[in-house]
PDB file of C-alpha atoms in Angstrom:
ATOM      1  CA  UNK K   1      -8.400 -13.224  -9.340  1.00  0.00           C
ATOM      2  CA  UNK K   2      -7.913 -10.597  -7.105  1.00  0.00           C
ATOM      3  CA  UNK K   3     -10.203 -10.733  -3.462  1.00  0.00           C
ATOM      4  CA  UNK K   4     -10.705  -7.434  -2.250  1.00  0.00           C
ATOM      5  CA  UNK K   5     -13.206  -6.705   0.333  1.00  0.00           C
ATOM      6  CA  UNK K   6     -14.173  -3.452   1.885  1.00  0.00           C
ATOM      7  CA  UNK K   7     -15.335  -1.385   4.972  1.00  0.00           C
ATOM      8  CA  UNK K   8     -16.017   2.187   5.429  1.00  0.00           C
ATOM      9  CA  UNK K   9     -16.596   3.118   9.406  1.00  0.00           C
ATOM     10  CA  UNK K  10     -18.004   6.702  10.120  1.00  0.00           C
ATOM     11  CA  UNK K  11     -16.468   7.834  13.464  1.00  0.00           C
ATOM     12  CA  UNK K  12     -18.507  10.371  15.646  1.00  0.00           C
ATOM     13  CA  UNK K  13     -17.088  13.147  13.914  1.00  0.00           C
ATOM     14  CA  UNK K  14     -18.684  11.807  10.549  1.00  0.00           C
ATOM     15  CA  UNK K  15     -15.236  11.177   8.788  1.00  0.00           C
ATOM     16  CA  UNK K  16     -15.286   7.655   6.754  1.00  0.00           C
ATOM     17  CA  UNK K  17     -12.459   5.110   7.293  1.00  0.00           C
ATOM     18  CA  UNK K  18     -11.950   2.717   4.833  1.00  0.00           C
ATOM     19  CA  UNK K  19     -10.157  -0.444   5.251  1.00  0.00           C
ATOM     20  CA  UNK K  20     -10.254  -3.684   3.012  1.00  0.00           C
ATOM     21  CA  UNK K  21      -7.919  -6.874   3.187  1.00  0.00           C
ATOM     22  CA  UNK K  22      -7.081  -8.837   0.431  1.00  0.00           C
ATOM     23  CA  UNK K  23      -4.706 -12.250   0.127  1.00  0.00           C
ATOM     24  CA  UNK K  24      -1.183 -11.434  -1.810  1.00  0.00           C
ATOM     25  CA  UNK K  25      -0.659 -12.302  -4.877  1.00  0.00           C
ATOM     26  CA  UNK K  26       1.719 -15.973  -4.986  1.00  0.00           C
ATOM     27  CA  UNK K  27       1.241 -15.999  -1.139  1.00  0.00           C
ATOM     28  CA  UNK K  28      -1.533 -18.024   0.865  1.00  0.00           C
ATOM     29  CA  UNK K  29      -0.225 -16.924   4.235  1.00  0.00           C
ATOM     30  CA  UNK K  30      -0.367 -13.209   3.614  1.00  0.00           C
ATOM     31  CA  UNK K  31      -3.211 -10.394   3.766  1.00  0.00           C
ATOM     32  CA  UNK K  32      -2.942  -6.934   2.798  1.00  0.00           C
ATOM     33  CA  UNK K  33      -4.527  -4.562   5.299  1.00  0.00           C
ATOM     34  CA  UNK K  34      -5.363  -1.302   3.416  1.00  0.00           C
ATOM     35  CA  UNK K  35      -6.296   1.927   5.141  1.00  0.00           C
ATOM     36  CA  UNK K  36      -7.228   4.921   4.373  1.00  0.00           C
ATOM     37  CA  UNK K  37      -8.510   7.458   7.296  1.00  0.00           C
ATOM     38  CA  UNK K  38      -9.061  10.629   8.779  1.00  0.00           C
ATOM     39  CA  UNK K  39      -9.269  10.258  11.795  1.00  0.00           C
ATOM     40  CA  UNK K  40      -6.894  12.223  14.426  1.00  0.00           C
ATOM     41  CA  UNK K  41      -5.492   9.196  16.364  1.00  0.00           C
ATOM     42  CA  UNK K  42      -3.948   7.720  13.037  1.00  0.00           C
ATOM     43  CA  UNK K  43      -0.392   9.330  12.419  1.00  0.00           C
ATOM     44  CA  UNK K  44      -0.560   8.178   8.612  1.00  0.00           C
ATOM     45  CA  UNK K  45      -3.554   8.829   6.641  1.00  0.00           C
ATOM     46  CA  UNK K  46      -3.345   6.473   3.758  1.00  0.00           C
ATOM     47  CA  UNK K  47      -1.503   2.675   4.504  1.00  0.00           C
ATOM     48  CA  UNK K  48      -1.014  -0.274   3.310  1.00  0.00           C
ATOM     49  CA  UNK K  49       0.965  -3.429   5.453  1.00  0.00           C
ATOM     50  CA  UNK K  50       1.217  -7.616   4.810  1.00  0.00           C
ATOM     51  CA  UNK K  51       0.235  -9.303   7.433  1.00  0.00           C
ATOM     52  CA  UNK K  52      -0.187 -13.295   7.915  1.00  0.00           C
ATOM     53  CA  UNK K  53      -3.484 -14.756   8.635  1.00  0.00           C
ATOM     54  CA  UNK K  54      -1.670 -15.616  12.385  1.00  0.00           C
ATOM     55  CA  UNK K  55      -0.683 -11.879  13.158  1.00  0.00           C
ATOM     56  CA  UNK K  56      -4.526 -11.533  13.220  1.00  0.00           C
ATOM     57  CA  UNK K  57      -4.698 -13.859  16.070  1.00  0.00           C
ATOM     58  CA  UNK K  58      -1.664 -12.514  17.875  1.00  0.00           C
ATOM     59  CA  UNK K  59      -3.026  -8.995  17.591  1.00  0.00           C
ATOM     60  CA  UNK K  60      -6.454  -9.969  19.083  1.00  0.00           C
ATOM     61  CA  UNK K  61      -4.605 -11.860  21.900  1.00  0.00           C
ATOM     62  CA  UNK K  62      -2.304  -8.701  22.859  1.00  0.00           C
ATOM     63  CA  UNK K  63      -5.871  -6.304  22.613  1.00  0.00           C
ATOM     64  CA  UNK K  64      -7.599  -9.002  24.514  1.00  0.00           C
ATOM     65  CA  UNK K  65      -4.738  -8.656  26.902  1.00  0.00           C
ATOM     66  CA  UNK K  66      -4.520  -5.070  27.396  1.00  0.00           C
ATOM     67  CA  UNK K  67      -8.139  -4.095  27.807  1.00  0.00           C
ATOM     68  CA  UNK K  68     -10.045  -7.480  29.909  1.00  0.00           C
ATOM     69  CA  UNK K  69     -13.008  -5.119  30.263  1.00  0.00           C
ATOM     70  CA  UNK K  70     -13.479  -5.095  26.650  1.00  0.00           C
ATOM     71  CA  UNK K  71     -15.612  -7.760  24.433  1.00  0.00           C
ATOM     72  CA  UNK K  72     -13.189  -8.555  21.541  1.00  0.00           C
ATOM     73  CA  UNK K  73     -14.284  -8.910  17.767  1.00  0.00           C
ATOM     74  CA  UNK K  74     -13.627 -12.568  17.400  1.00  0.00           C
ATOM     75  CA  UNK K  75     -12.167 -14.511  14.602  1.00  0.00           C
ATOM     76  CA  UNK K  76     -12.634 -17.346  13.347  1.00  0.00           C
ATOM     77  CA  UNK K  77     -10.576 -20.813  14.510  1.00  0.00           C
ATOM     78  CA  UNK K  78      -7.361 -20.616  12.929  1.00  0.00           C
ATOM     79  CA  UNK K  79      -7.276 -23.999  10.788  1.00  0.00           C
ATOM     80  CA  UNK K  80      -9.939 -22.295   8.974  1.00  0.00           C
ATOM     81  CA  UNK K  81      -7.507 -20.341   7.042  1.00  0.00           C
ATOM     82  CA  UNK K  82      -6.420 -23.348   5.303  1.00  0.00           C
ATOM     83  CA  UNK K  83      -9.328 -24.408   4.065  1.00  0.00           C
ATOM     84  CA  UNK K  84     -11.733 -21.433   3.436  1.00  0.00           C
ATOM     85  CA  UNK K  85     -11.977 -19.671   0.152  1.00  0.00           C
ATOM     86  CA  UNK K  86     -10.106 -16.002   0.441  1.00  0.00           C
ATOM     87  CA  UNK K  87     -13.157 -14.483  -0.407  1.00  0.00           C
ATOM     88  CA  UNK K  88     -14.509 -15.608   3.095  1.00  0.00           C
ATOM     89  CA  UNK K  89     -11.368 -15.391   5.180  1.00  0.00           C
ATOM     90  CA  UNK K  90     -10.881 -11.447   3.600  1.00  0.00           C
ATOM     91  CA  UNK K  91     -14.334 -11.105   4.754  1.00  0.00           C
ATOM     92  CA  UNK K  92     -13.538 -12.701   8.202  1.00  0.00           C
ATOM     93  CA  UNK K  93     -10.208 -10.441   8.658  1.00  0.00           C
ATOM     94  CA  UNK K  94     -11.463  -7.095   7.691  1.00  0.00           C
ATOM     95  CA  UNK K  95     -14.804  -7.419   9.433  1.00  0.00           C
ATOM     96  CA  UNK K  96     -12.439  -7.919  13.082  1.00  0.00           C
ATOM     97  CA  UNK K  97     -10.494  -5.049  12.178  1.00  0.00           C
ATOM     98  CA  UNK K  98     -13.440  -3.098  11.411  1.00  0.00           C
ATOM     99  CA  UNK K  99     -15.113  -3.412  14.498  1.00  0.00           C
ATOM    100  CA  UNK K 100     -11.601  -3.321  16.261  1.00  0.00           C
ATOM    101  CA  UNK K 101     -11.412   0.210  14.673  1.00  0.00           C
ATOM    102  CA  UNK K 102     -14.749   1.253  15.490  1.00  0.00           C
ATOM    103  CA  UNK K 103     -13.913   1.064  19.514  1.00  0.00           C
ATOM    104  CA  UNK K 104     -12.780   4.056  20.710  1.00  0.00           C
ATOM    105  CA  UNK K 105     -11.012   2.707  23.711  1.00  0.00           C
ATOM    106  CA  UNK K 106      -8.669   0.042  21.183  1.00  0.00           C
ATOM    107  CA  UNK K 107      -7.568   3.504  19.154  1.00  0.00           C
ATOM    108  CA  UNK K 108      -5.180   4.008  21.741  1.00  0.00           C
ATOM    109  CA  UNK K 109      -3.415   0.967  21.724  1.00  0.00           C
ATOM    110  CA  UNK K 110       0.021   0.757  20.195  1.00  0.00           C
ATOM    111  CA  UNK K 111      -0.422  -2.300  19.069  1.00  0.00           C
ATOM    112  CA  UNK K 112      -3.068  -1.780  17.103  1.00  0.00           C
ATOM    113  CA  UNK K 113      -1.242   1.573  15.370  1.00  0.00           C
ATOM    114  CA  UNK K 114       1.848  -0.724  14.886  1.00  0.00           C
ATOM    115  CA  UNK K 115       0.302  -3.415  13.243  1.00  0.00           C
ATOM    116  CA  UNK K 116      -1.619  -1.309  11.051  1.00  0.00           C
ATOM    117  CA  UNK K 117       0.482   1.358  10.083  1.00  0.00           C
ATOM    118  CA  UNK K 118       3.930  -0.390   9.771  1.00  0.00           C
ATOM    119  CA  UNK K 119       5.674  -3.866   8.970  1.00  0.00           C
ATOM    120  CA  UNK K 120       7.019  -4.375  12.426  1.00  0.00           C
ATOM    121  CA  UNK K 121       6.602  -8.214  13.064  1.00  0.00           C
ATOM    122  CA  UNK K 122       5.011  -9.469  16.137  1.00  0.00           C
ATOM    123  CA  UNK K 123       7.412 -10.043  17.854  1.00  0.00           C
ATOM    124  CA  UNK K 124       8.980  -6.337  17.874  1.00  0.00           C
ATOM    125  CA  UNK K 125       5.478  -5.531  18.388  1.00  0.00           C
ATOM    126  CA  UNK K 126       5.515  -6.979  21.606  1.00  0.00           C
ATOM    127  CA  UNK K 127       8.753  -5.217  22.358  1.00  0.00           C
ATOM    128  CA  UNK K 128       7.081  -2.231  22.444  1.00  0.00           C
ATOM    129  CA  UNK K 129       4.360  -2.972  24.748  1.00  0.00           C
ATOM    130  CA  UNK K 130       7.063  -4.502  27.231  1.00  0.00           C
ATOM    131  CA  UNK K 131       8.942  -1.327  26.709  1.00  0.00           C
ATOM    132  CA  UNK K 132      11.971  -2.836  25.171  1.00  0.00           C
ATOM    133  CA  UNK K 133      11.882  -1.036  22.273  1.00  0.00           C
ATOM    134  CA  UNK K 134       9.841   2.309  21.353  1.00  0.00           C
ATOM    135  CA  UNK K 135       8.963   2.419  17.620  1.00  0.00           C
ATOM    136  CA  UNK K 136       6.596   4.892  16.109  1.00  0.00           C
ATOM    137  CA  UNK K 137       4.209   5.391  12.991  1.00  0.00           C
ATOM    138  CA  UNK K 138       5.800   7.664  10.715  1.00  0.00           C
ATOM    139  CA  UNK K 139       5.514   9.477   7.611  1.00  0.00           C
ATOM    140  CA  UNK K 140       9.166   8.424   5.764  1.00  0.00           C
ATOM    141  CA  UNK K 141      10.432  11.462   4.667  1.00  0.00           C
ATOM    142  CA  UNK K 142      10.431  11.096   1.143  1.00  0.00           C
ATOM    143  CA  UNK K 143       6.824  11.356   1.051  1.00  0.00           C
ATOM    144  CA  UNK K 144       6.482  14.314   3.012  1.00  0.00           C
ATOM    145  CA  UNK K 145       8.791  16.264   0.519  1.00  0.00           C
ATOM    146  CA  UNK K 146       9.692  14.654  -2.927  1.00  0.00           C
ATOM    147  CA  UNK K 147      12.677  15.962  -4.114  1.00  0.00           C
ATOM    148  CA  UNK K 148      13.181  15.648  -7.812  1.00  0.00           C
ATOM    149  CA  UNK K 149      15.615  17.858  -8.799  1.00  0.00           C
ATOM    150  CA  UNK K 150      18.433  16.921 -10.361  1.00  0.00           C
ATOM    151  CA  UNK K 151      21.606  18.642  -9.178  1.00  0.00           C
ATOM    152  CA  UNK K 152      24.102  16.063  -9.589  1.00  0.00           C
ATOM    153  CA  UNK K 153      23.325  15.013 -13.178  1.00  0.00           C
ATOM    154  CA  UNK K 154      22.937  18.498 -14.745  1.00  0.00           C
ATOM    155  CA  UNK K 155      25.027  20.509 -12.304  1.00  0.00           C
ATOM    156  CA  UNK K 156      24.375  24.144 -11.380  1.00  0.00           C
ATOM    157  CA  UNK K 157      24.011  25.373 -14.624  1.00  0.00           C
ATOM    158  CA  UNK K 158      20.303  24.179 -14.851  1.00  0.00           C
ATOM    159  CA  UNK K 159      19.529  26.296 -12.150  1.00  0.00           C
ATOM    160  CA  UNK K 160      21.045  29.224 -12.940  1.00  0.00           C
ATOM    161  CA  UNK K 161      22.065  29.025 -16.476  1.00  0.00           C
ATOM    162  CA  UNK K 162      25.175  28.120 -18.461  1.00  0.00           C
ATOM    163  CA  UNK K 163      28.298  30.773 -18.222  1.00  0.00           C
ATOM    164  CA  UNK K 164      30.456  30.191 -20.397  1.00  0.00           C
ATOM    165  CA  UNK K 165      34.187  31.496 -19.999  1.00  0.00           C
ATOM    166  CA  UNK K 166      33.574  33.259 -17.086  1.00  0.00           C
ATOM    167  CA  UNK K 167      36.167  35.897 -15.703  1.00  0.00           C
ATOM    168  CA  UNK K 168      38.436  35.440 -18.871  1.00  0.00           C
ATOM    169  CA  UNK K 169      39.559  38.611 -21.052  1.00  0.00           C
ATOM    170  CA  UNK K 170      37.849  37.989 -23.764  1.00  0.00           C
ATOM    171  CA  UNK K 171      34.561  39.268 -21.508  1.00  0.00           C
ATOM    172  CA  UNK K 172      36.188  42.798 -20.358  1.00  0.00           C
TER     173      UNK K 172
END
């Protein structure tokens, strides 16, 4: 049974952004984070990341951390994730990142691009906020340009057509 819940936030510009978490499939511990956006601060339009219910916690922490002056979504307390239903703890996880989302001042934090975008752990997370390392949201190439052609298997003569005995005598 597949628990999917989702949000759609309309920024000031009017442009939706729709996220939804759902519990993966054989794993209690981990949440996909789905999100799908147009909005200019997100490098990646369309993501999707596993996350544990923890990584929640830690990412409200570091937010919490970097901006005092802000009131944080809250979660709930974190034995709760063992015992709730994943209908309620997707409901619980997206609804904090939806209101995380919707404050303007949080769409510049790293952390929060990192965490949605790729599948950094925490802990290299962090590394980037202490300036140890300096990751980045990307598009991988591959999706950018898709390449099918096959070159290698059919050679040059599918591009430009077989020639056959080429610069022999029998062709003067």
């Amino acid at each position: 049974m597949e628990v999917r819940l989702n949000f759609c936030i309309i920024d000031s510009s009017g442009q939706p952004t729709f996220l939804s978490v759902c519990p993966v499939p054989g794993d209690s511990q981990l949440f996909y984070i789905h999100l799908q956006t147009s909005h200019y601060s997100f490098s990646i339009k369309k993501s999707c990341v596993a996350r544990s219910g923890s990584s929640f916690y830690q990412l409200r922490s570091i937010l919490k951390s970097h901006h005092p002056y802000l009131t944080m979504p809250s979660l709930p307390m974190l034995p709760s994730l063992w015992i709730c239903s994943y209908h309620t703890i997707s409901l619980q996880l997206v609804t904090f990142l939806s209101m995380v989302v919707a404050e303007r001042e949080l769409l510049s934090n790293k952390a929060l691009h990192l965490f949605l975008q790729t599948e950094l752990s925490m802990e290299k997370i962090k590394d980037n906020l202490e300036g140890k390392r300096d990751d980045e949201v990307f598009v991988p190439k591959s999706k950018i340009v898709k390449d099918d052609r096959n070159n290698a298997k059919e050679g040059f003569g599918a591009l430009f057509g077989n020639v056959k005995n080429a610069g022999t005598k029998e062709d003067f």
